[in-house]
């Protein structure tokens, strides 16, 4: 507990640290007094995460969390140990990320009892949307009414102050004008939108509120907690207001709190930024996030398959730092957001990024832009399902599935815990009706389904959905049975040709497994000698000099001595 006190001193050196520390100590004790389910310590090869919304599937007159559990238990439980349930709280915009009340379940989805029922089928990952709150929340409404208790919960700013150094994730105004109940005009810091009001962590009362929320989520069954948009938490005029040293200290404080209250709870930081800034949230490997999102992976895999060339992906993978026993990467290809481009800036020449964006736009992808300090705009993310991102609209289903599975072979075999988005599992294509309905580009990859209709499509053996679901299931299950895919098992990138992404995973017993992925739409030969069992097919094959791979073929080969 002394670490917590030391961190409070670093963050709030002019405040009553003893009182703050005592409040946190009492709140941790409250959580420890509850009968929490025994938590898995760390992770292993069986941990594959499903990313989904709580209202992903619906039936008439049924809370959607109950319908989701029905779908999960029937079709997904044998594939996924962990479910990342995207924000299921009452909200006003951004599909859940403008939270009205952190401690309530959206009544359209169900209640805390439904969340509890779902924890019986899987370990659950909650979103902690700790950077901002809805403009319709009680906290902000009380502020607008002049309640002094909430006076410093938000960041008032004179619009004449020079904020040009502040990192902008979106091409929207940083400050939003609000009218208080007494008629005063105030400009409030809103990093992401006028409906998402940034919280003021320089006020220690806000920190206490968010620690209370964090521990409440643990009490409700959260075993993984995703800290949304965490990089923007601490604001200091004259700085970029991203990755501030006090932001890092607060994440470390959160880590200390959860380790003390419920050891085994996993803290994951969501920072869609260049690689060196992202991995900084590992701290010293023991004191900050347990996992960081592997944000370069989605655009790098997309770029590599588009070009039929693995050089950039191989170069990046070679410099990935090994993770210790207390940290690992959270790997993904698709999520509820678009495919972020910032993480590959510096890895891929800008002109090649822009060329890929233009190609994708021609095939129906949408693009969100960010504002640069000089006033110009750059593409920030590509809005598209991952299946459609890899393919042309005219491609046959057979080719679509091959490219898609090659990408997921990479996802499932790299060091780290892999996460699969529900739209990927369902083989979903772009949802333009959703975009028309909401006016949001990101809706292209957020389609919701009637349970009976999606089950019928998945059972139709001629459908693209069925083909993707069946084949993706095969490789997920193969991964879960192989200890060499433990998230912390060592990796070496192999040089088997520029069209091939190949890695070798090894363990402390010097056992190994060779993964070869052909990223080109043409056959390739690779130099491989030995006798291997393909752990996907179960077939044993001896190679005396070369292995021949068909377009987009991947093999997972375990040597037989």
Coordinates of C-alpha atoms in Angstrom, one line a residue:
X1 CA 0.0 0.0 0.0
X2 CA 3.0 2.3 0.4
X3 CA 3.4 2.4 -3.3
X4 CA -0.1 3.9 -3.6
X5 CA 0.8 6.6 -1.1
X6 CA 4.0 7.4 -3.0
X7 CA 2.2 7.7 -6.3
X8 CA -0.4 10.0 -4.8
X9 CA 2.5 12.2 -3.6
X10 CA 3.9 12.4 -7.1
X11 CA 0.5 13.3 -8.6
X12 CA -0.8 15.7 -6.0
X13 CA 2.1 17.0 -4.1
X14 CA 0.2 20.0 -2.7
X15 CA -2.9 18.0 -1.5
X16 CA -3.8 16.1 1.7
X17 CA -2.1 12.8 0.8
X18 CA -2.9 11.1 4.1
X19 CA -6.7 11.7 3.6
X20 CA -6.5 10.5 -0.1
X21 CA -4.6 7.4 0.8
X22 CA -7.0 6.6 3.7
X23 CA -10.0 6.9 1.3
X24 CA -8.4 4.5 -1.2
X25 CA -7.3 2.1 1.5
X26 CA -10.9 1.9 2.8
X27 CA -12.3 1.4 -0.7
X28 CA -9.9 -1.4 -1.5
X29 CA -10.9 -3.1 1.8
X30 CA -14.5 -2.9 0.8
X31 CA -13.8 -4.8 -2.4
X32 CA -11.6 -7.4 -0.6
X33 CA -14.4 -8.1 1.8
X34 CA -16.6 -9.3 -1.0
X35 CA -16.7 -12.9 -2.2
X36 CA -15.0 -12.5 -5.5
X37 CA -14.6 -15.4 -7.9
X38 CA -11.0 -16.8 -7.9
X39 CA -9.1 -15.2 -10.7
X40 CA -6.8 -16.8 -13.2
X41 CA -3.2 -15.6 -12.6
X42 CA -1.7 -14.3 -15.9
X43 CA -2.6 -16.0 -19.2
X44 CA -1.9 -18.9 -21.5
X45 CA -2.5 -20.2 -25.0
X46 CA -6.1 -21.0 -24.2
X47 CA -6.9 -17.3 -23.7
X48 CA -8.6 -16.0 -26.9
X49 CA -10.8 -13.0 -26.6
X50 CA -14.1 -12.2 -28.4
X51 CA -14.8 -8.4 -28.9
X52 CA -18.5 -7.7 -29.0
X53 CA -21.3 -5.4 -28.1
X54 CA -23.8 -6.4 -25.4
X55 CA -26.7 -5.7 -27.9
X56 CA -25.0 -7.5 -30.8
X57 CA -27.9 -10.0 -31.1
X58 CA -31.6 -9.4 -30.4
X59 CA -34.9 -11.2 -30.1
X60 CA -38.3 -9.7 -29.6
X61 CA -39.0 -8.6 -26.0
X62 CA -35.7 -10.0 -24.7
X63 CA -32.9 -8.1 -22.9
X64 CA -30.0 -8.3 -25.4
X65 CA -27.5 -9.6 -22.9
X66 CA -29.7 -12.7 -22.4
X67 CA -29.8 -13.1 -26.2
X68 CA -26.1 -12.7 -26.4
X69 CA -25.5 -15.4 -23.8
X70 CA -27.8 -17.7 -25.7
X71 CA -25.7 -17.1 -28.9
X72 CA -22.4 -17.4 -27.0
X73 CA -23.3 -20.6 -25.3
X74 CA -24.6 -22.2 -28.5
X75 CA -21.9 -21.1 -31.0
X76 CA -18.9 -19.3 -29.3
X77 CA -18.2 -20.7 -25.9
X78 CA -15.8 -23.4 -27.1
X79 CA -13.7 -20.8 -28.9
X80 CA -13.4 -17.9 -26.5
X81 CA -12.3 -17.9 -22.9
X82 CA -12.7 -14.1 -22.5
X83 CA -15.4 -11.8 -23.8
X84 CA -14.7 -8.1 -24.2
X85 CA -18.1 -6.6 -23.7
X86 CA -18.0 -3.1 -25.2
X87 CA -19.6 -0.4 -23.0
X88 CA -23.0 -1.6 -21.8
X89 CA -23.8 1.4 -19.7
X90 CA -26.5 4.1 -20.5
X91 CA -25.0 6.4 -23.1
X92 CA -25.8 9.3 -25.4
X93 CA -23.5 8.8 -28.4
X94 CA -20.5 7.0 -29.9
X95 CA -22.1 3.6 -29.5
X96 CA -21.5 3.6 -25.8
X97 CA -18.4 5.6 -25.3
X98 CA -20.2 8.7 -23.9
X99 CA -21.3 7.1 -20.6
X100 CA -24.2 8.6 -18.7
X101 CA -23.7 6.5 -15.6
X102 CA -20.7 4.3 -15.0
X103 CA -22.5 2.1 -12.5
X104 CA -25.7 1.2 -14.4
X105 CA -26.4 -1.3 -17.2
X106 CA -28.3 0.1 -20.2
X107 CA -31.9 -1.2 -19.4
X108 CA -32.3 -2.2 -23.1
X109 CA -29.4 -4.7 -22.6
X110 CA -30.5 -6.0 -19.2
X111 CA -29.1 -5.5 -15.7
X112 CA -26.2 -6.5 -13.5
X113 CA -27.8 -9.9 -13.0
X114 CA -27.4 -10.6 -16.7
X115 CA -23.7 -9.6 -16.5
X116 CA -23.3 -12.0 -13.6
X117 CA -24.9 -14.8 -15.6
X118 CA -22.5 -14.1 -18.5
X119 CA -19.5 -14.4 -16.1
X120 CA -20.6 -18.1 -15.7
X121 CA -19.9 -18.7 -19.3
X122 CA -16.7 -16.6 -19.8
X123 CA -14.3 -14.2 -18.1
X124 CA -15.5 -10.7 -18.9
X125 CA -13.5 -7.6 -20.0
X126 CA -15.2 -4.3 -19.1
X127 CA -14.5 -0.9 -20.6
X128 CA -13.5 1.8 -18.1
X129 CA -14.2 5.0 -20.1
X130 CA -12.2 7.0 -17.7
X131 CA -11.1 10.0 -19.8
X132 CA -14.5 11.5 -20.4
X133 CA -18.2 11.3 -19.6
X134 CA -21.5 12.1 -21.4
X135 CA -22.7 15.7 -21.4
X136 CA -26.0 14.3 -20.2
X137 CA -24.4 12.6 -17.1
X138 CA -25.5 13.6 -13.7
X139 CA -22.0 14.9 -13.0
X140 CA -22.0 17.3 -15.9
X141 CA -25.6 18.4 -15.4
X142 CA -24.8 19.2 -11.8
X143 CA -21.8 21.2 -13.0
X144 CA -24.1 23.2 -15.4
X145 CA -26.5 23.9 -12.5
X146 CA -23.7 25.4 -10.5
X147 CA -23.4 22.6 -7.8
X148 CA -20.0 23.4 -6.2
X149 CA -19.3 19.7 -5.5
X150 CA -18.8 19.3 -9.3
X151 CA -17.2 22.6 -10.0
X152 CA -13.7 21.1 -10.6
X153 CA -14.8 17.8 -12.2
X154 CA -14.3 19.3 -15.7
X155 CA -11.7 21.5 -17.4
X156 CA -12.8 25.1 -18.1
X157 CA -10.5 26.9 -20.6
X158 CA -10.3 30.4 -21.9
X159 CA -10.6 30.0 -25.7
X160 CA -7.9 32.6 -26.3
X161 CA -5.3 30.3 -24.7
X162 CA -2.9 28.8 -27.2
X163 CA -3.7 25.1 -27.4
X164 CA -2.0 24.4 -30.7
X165 CA 0.5 21.9 -29.1
X166 CA -2.3 19.6 -27.9
X167 CA -2.5 16.3 -29.8
X168 CA -5.8 16.1 -31.7
X169 CA -7.2 12.6 -32.4
X170 CA -10.1 13.9 -34.5
X171 CA -10.8 16.8 -36.7
X172 CA -13.2 18.4 -34.2
X173 CA -12.9 21.5 -31.9
X174 CA -11.0 20.9 -28.7
X175 CA -13.2 23.2 -26.7
X176 CA -17.0 23.3 -26.6
X177 CA -19.1 26.2 -25.4
X178 CA -21.8 25.5 -22.8
X179 CA -24.2 27.8 -21.0
X180 CA -24.5 27.4 -17.3
X181 CA -27.8 27.7 -15.5
X182 CA -26.9 31.3 -14.4
X183 CA -26.3 32.3 -18.0
X184 CA -22.5 32.2 -17.9
X185 CA -20.7 30.9 -21.0
X186 CA -18.0 28.4 -20.3
X187 CA -15.6 26.6 -22.7
X188 CA -15.0 23.0 -21.7
X189 CA -12.3 20.6 -22.8
X190 CA -13.8 17.9 -25.1
X191 CA -11.1 15.9 -26.7
X192 CA -13.3 13.6 -28.7
X193 CA -16.7 15.3 -29.2
X194 CA -19.0 17.9 -27.7
X195 CA -20.9 15.1 -26.0
X196 CA -17.8 13.6 -24.4
X197 CA -16.6 15.8 -21.6
X198 CA -13.1 15.3 -20.4
X199 CA -12.7 14.6 -16.6
X200 CA -10.3 16.8 -14.6
X201 CA -7.9 14.4 -12.9
X202 CA -6.0 17.3 -11.4
X203 CA -8.9 17.3 -8.9
X204 CA -8.2 14.3 -6.6
X205 CA -11.9 13.9 -6.0
X206 CA -12.2 12.8 -9.7
X207 CA -9.4 10.2 -9.1
X208 CA -11.3 8.9 -6.1
X209 CA -14.5 8.6 -8.1
X210 CA -12.8 6.7 -10.9
X211 CA -11.0 4.3 -8.5
X212 CA -14.4 3.7 -7.0
X213 CA -15.7 2.8 -10.5
X214 CA -12.7 0.6 -11.2
X215 CA -13.3 -1.4 -8.0
X216 CA -17.0 -1.5 -8.6
X217 CA -16.4 -3.2 -12.0
X218 CA -14.2 -5.8 -10.3
X219 CA -17.0 -6.5 -7.8
X220 CA -19.4 -7.0 -10.7
X221 CA -17.1 -9.7 -12.2
X222 CA -14.7 -7.8 -14.5
X223 CA -11.5 -9.8 -14.8
X224 CA -10.0 -7.7 -17.6
X225 CA -10.4 -3.9 -17.6
X226 CA -9.7 -1.8 -20.7
X227 CA -8.7 1.8 -19.9
X228 CA -10.2 3.6 -22.9
X229 CA -8.4 6.6 -24.4
X230 CA -6.1 6.6 -21.4
X231 CA -3.3 8.6 -23.1
X232 CA -5.3 11.8 -22.9
X233 CA -6.0 11.7 -19.2
X234 CA -3.8 14.5 -17.8
X235 CA -3.8 18.0 -19.3
X236 CA -1.1 20.6 -18.9
X237 CA -1.1 23.7 -21.0
X238 CA 2.0 24.0 -23.1
X239 CA 2.4 20.3 -23.6
X240 CA 0.8 17.8 -26.1
X241 CA -1.5 16.6 -23.3
X242 CA -0.9 13.0 -24.3
X243 CA 1.2 10.4 -22.4
X244 CA 1.9 12.9 -19.6
X245 CA 4.1 11.5 -16.8
X246 CA 1.2 11.9 -14.4
X247 CA -1.0 9.9 -16.8
X248 CA 1.5 7.1 -16.5
X249 CA 1.5 7.5 -12.8
X250 CA -2.3 7.2 -12.6
X251 CA -2.2 4.0 -14.7
X252 CA 0.4 2.6 -12.3
X253 CA -1.8 3.6 -9.4
X254 CA -4.7 1.7 -11.0
X255 CA -2.5 -1.3 -11.3
X256 CA -1.5 -1.1 -7.7
X257 CA -5.1 -0.8 -6.7
X258 CA -6.3 -3.8 -8.6
X259 CA -3.3 -5.9 -7.6
X260 CA -4.1 -5.2 -4.0
X261 CA -7.9 -5.7 -4.3
X262 CA -8.1 -8.6 -6.7
X263 CA -4.8 -10.1 -7.9
X264 CA -5.3 -11.5 -11.4
X265 CA -7.3 -8.6 -12.7
X266 CA -5.7 -7.6 -16.0
X267 CA -5.3 -3.9 -16.8
X268 CA -5.2 -3.1 -20.6
X269 CA -4.3 0.3 -21.9
X270 CA -6.0 1.5 -25.2
X271 CA -3.5 3.9 -26.8
X272 CA -3.8 4.2 -30.6
X273 CA -0.4 5.8 -31.1
X274 CA 3.0 5.0 -32.5
X275 CA 4.7 1.9 -31.1
X276 CA 7.3 3.4 -28.8
X277 CA 4.6 5.4 -27.0
X278 CA 2.3 2.4 -26.8
X279 CA 4.7 0.1 -25.2
X280 CA 5.7 2.8 -22.7
X281 CA 2.5 1.8 -20.9
X282 CA 4.2 -1.5 -19.9
X283 CA 6.2 0.7 -17.4
X284 CA 9.2 -1.3 -16.1
X285 CA 7.4 -4.5 -17.0
X286 CA 5.9 -5.0 -13.5
X287 CA 4.3 -1.7 -12.4
X288 CA 2.0 -0.4 -15.2
X289 CA -0.3 -2.1 -17.7
X290 CA -0.4 -5.9 -17.9
X291 CA -1.3 -5.6 -21.6
X292 CA -1.1 -3.0 -24.3
X293 CA -3.0 -3.1 -27.6
X294 CA -0.9 -4.1 -30.5
X295 CA -2.1 -1.2 -32.7
X296 CA 0.4 -1.5 -35.6
X297 CA -0.7 -5.1 -36.3
X298 CA -4.1 -4.4 -38.1
X299 CA -2.7 -1.9 -40.6
X300 CA 0.6 -3.7 -41.1
X301 CA -1.1 -7.0 -41.9
X302 CA -3.5 -5.2 -44.2
X303 CA -0.6 -3.4 -46.0
X304 CA 1.4 -6.6 -46.3
X305 CA -1.4 -8.6 -47.9
X306 CA -2.4 -5.8 -50.2
X307 CA 1.2 -5.7 -51.4
X308 CA 1.9 -9.4 -51.3
X309 CA 5.1 -8.6 -49.5
X310 CA 6.0 -9.4 -45.9
X311 CA 9.1 -7.3 -45.5
X312 CA 7.6 -4.5 -43.5
X313 CA 5.7 -6.9 -41.2
X314 CA 8.8 -9.0 -40.7
X315 CA 11.0 -6.0 -39.9
X316 CA 8.5 -4.7 -37.4
X317 CA 8.1 -8.2 -35.7
X318 CA 11.9 -8.5 -35.4
X319 CA 12.1 -5.5 -33.2
X320 CA 9.2 -6.4 -30.9
X321 CA 10.6 -6.4 -27.4
X322 CA 10.1 -9.7 -25.5
X323 CA 7.6 -9.4 -22.7
X324 CA 8.2 -10.7 -19.2
X325 CA 5.9 -12.9 -17.2
X326 CA 3.9 -9.9 -16.0
X327 CA 3.2 -8.3 -19.4
X328 CA 2.1 -9.3 -22.9
X329 CA 0.5 -7.8 -26.0
X330 CA -3.2 -7.6 -26.7
X331 CA -3.2 -8.6 -30.4
X332 CA -6.1 -7.8 -32.8
X333 CA -6.9 -7.1 -36.4
X334 CA -10.4 -5.7 -36.2
X335 CA -12.4 -3.9 -33.5
X336 CA -15.4 -1.7 -33.1
X337 CA -13.3 1.2 -34.3
X338 CA -11.6 1.6 -37.7
X339 CA -8.2 0.5 -38.7
X340 CA -5.9 3.1 -37.2
X341 CA -3.1 4.5 -39.4
X342 CA -1.0 6.5 -36.9
X343 CA 0.7 3.4 -35.5
X344 CA 2.4 2.6 -38.8
X345 CA 3.6 6.2 -39.5
X346 CA 7.3 5.9 -39.4
X347 CA 7.1 2.2 -40.3
X348 CA 5.6 2.7 -43.8
X349 CA 6.3 5.7 -46.0
X350 CA 3.5 8.2 -45.9
X351 CA 3.0 8.1 -49.7
X352 CA 2.4 4.4 -49.5
X353 CA -0.1 4.8 -46.6
X354 CA -2.0 7.4 -48.6
X355 CA -1.9 5.2 -51.7
X356 CA -3.4 2.3 -49.8
X357 CA -6.1 4.5 -48.4
X358 CA -7.1 5.6 -51.9
X359 CA -7.2 2.0 -53.1
X360 CA -9.4 1.1 -50.2
X361 CA -11.7 4.0 -50.8
X362 CA -12.2 2.8 -54.4
X363 CA -13.4 -0.5 -53.0
X364 CA -15.9 1.1 -50.7
X365 CA -14.0 1.8 -47.5
X366 CA -14.7 5.1 -45.6
X367 CA -12.0 7.2 -44.0
X368 CA -11.9 9.4 -40.9
X369 CA -9.4 12.3 -40.7
X370 CA -7.5 14.0 -38.0
X371 CA -6.4 17.7 -37.8
X372 CA -2.6 18.3 -37.8
X373 CA -0.9 21.2 -35.8
X374 CA -0.4 23.1 -39.1
X375 CA -4.1 23.0 -39.9
X376 CA -3.9 20.3 -42.5
X377 CA -5.7 16.9 -42.3
X378 CA -4.5 13.4 -42.6
X379 CA -6.3 10.0 -42.7
X380 CA -6.6 8.7 -39.2
X381 CA -8.5 5.5 -39.6
X382 CA -10.0 3.4 -42.3
X383 CA -13.6 2.4 -41.7
X384 CA -14.3 -1.0 -43.2
X385 CA -14.8 -4.6 -42.0
X386 CA -11.5 -6.5 -42.0
X387 CA -12.9 -9.0 -44.5
X388 CA -13.7 -6.3 -47.0
X389 CA -10.4 -4.4 -46.3
X390 CA -8.4 -7.3 -47.6
X391 CA -10.4 -7.9 -50.8
X392 CA -11.8 -6.2 -53.9
X393 CA -15.6 -6.1 -54.3
X394 CA -15.3 -8.3 -57.4
X395 CA -13.3 -11.1 -55.6
X396 CA -14.8 -14.6 -55.4
X397 CA -15.7 -15.9 -51.9
X398 CA -13.0 -18.5 -52.0
X399 CA -10.3 -15.9 -52.5
X400 CA -11.9 -13.7 -49.8
X401 CA -11.7 -16.5 -47.2
X402 CA -8.1 -17.4 -48.1
X403 CA -6.9 -13.8 -47.5
X404 CA -8.9 -13.5 -44.4
X405 CA -7.6 -16.7 -42.8
X406 CA -4.0 -15.9 -43.7
X407 CA -4.4 -12.6 -41.8
X408 CA -5.9 -14.5 -38.8
X409 CA -3.1 -17.1 -38.9
X410 CA -0.7 -14.2 -38.1
X411 CA -3.0 -12.9 -35.4
X412 CA -3.3 -16.2 -33.6
X413 CA 0.4 -17.1 -33.7
X414 CA 2.2 -14.0 -32.6
X415 CA 3.3 -13.5 -29.0
X416 CA 0.4 -12.1 -27.0
X417 CA -3.3 -12.7 -26.3
X418 CA -5.3 -12.6 -29.5
X419 CA -8.7 -11.0 -29.8
X420 CA -11.2 -11.6 -32.6
X421 CA -14.0 -9.0 -33.3
X422 CA -17.5 -10.4 -33.6
X423 CA -17.9 -9.1 -37.2
X424 CA -14.8 -11.0 -38.2
X425 CA -16.0 -14.2 -36.6
X426 CA -19.3 -13.8 -38.5
X427 CA -17.6 -13.0 -41.8
X428 CA -19.3 -9.6 -42.1
X429 CA -19.2 -7.3 -45.0
X430 CA -19.5 -3.5 -45.0
X431 CA -22.8 -2.3 -43.5
X432 CA -23.7 0.8 -45.5
X433 CA -27.2 0.8 -44.2
X434 CA -25.8 1.3 -40.7
X435 CA -23.7 4.3 -41.9
X436 CA -26.8 5.8 -43.5
X437 CA -28.9 5.3 -40.4
X438 CA -26.3 6.9 -37.9
X439 CA -24.3 9.2 -40.1
X440 CA -21.1 7.7 -38.6
X441 CA -18.4 6.1 -40.7
X442 CA -17.6 3.6 -37.9
X443 CA -21.1 2.1 -38.2
X444 CA -19.9 0.3 -41.3
X445 CA -18.3 -2.3 -39.0
X446 CA -20.9 -2.3 -36.2
X447 CA -23.9 -4.2 -37.6
X448 CA -26.4 -5.8 -35.1
X449 CA -28.3 -9.0 -35.8
X450 CA -31.6 -10.8 -35.2
X451 CA -30.6 -14.0 -33.5
X452 CA -32.7 -16.3 -35.7
X453 CA -31.5 -14.7 -38.9
X454 CA -27.8 -14.8 -38.1
X455 CA -28.0 -18.4 -36.9
X456 CA -29.7 -19.3 -40.2
X457 CA -26.9 -17.7 -42.2
X458 CA -24.2 -19.4 -40.2
X459 CA -25.8 -22.8 -40.8
X460 CA -26.1 -22.2 -44.6
X461 CA -23.1 -24.1 -45.9
X462 CA -23.0 -22.1 -49.1
X463 CA -22.8 -18.7 -47.3
X464 CA -19.6 -16.7 -46.9
X465 CA -20.5 -16.4 -43.2
X466 CA -20.5 -20.1 -42.7
X467 CA -17.2 -20.6 -44.6
X468 CA -15.4 -18.0 -42.5
X469 CA -16.9 -19.2 -39.2
X470 CA -16.0 -22.8 -39.8
X471 CA -12.5 -22.2 -41.0
X472 CA -11.7 -19.6 -38.3
X473 CA -13.0 -22.0 -35.7
X474 CA -10.5 -24.6 -36.8
X475 CA -7.4 -22.4 -36.3
X476 CA -8.7 -20.9 -33.1
X477 CA -9.1 -24.4 -31.6
X478 CA -5.7 -25.5 -32.9
X479 CA -4.0 -22.5 -31.2
X480 CA -5.7 -23.3 -27.9
X481 CA -4.2 -26.8 -27.8
X482 CA -0.6 -25.8 -28.4
X483 CA 1.5 -24.7 -25.5
X484 CA 4.1 -23.1 -27.8
X485 CA 1.5 -20.4 -28.5
X486 CA 1.6 -19.3 -24.9
X487 CA 1.6 -15.5 -25.0
X488 CA 5.1 -15.2 -23.5
X489 CA 6.8 -18.0 -25.6
X490 CA 9.8 -16.6 -27.5
X491 CA 9.5 -15.7 -31.2
X492 CA 12.1 -15.5 -33.9
X493 CA 11.3 -14.1 -37.3
X494 CA 12.6 -16.4 -40.1
X495 CA 13.8 -15.2 -43.5
X496 CA 12.1 -17.5 -46.0
X497 CA 11.5 -14.9 -48.7
X498 CA 9.8 -11.5 -49.1
X499 CA 6.4 -12.9 -49.9
X500 CA 6.3 -15.0 -46.7
X501 CA 5.9 -14.0 -43.1
X502 CA 7.4 -16.8 -41.0
X503 CA 8.1 -17.1 -37.3
X504 CA 9.4 -19.8 -35.0
X505 CA 8.0 -20.0 -31.5
X506 CA 10.1 -21.7 -28.8
X507 CA 9.8 -22.5 -25.2
X508 CA 12.1 -23.2 -22.2
X509 CA 12.4 -26.8 -23.2
X510 CA 13.7 -25.9 -26.6
X511 CA 10.6 -27.2 -28.3
X512 CA 9.7 -25.3 -31.4
X513 CA 6.9 -24.6 -33.9
X514 CA 7.3 -23.0 -37.3
X515 CA 4.5 -20.8 -38.7
X516 CA 4.7 -19.9 -42.4
X517 CA 2.2 -17.6 -44.1
X518 CA 2.2 -16.9 -47.8
X519 CA 0.9 -13.3 -48.2
X520 CA 1.0 -13.4 -52.0
X521 CA -1.6 -14.3 -54.6
X522 CA 0.8 -16.7 -56.2
X523 CA 2.6 -20.0 -55.2
X524 CA 5.9 -19.7 -53.3
X525 CA 8.6 -22.2 -52.4
X526 CA 10.4 -21.9 -49.1
X527 CA 13.6 -23.7 -47.9
X528 CA 12.4 -26.1 -45.2
X529 CA 14.1 -29.4 -44.2
X530 CA 12.7 -32.0 -41.7
X531 CA 9.7 -34.0 -40.7
X532 CA 6.8 -32.0 -39.3
X533 CA 3.3 -32.4 -38.1
X534 CA 0.9 -29.7 -39.3
X535 CA -1.0 -29.0 -36.1
X536 CA -4.0 -27.6 -38.0
X537 CA -4.6 -30.6 -40.2
X538 CA -2.9 -33.3 -38.1
X539 CA -0.9 -34.4 -41.2
X540 CA 2.8 -35.5 -41.0
X541 CA 5.0 -34.5 -43.9
X542 CA 8.8 -34.8 -44.6
X543 CA 10.5 -32.0 -46.5
X544 CA 13.9 -32.8 -48.0
X545 CA 14.6 -29.3 -49.3
X546 CA 11.5 -27.1 -50.0
X547 CA 7.9 -26.6 -49.0
X548 CA 5.5 -25.3 -51.7
X549 CA 2.7 -23.0 -50.5
X550 CA -0.3 -22.1 -52.6
X551 CA -1.6 -18.5 -52.7
X552 CA -2.3 -17.3 -49.1
X553 CA -1.7 -20.8 -47.7
X554 CA -0.4 -21.0 -44.1
X555 CA 1.1 -23.9 -42.2
X556 CA 1.8 -24.4 -38.5
X557 CA 4.6 -27.0 -38.4
X558 CA 5.9 -28.8 -35.3
X559 CA 9.1 -30.8 -35.8
X560 CA 9.1 -34.5 -35.2
X561 CA 12.5 -35.8 -34.0

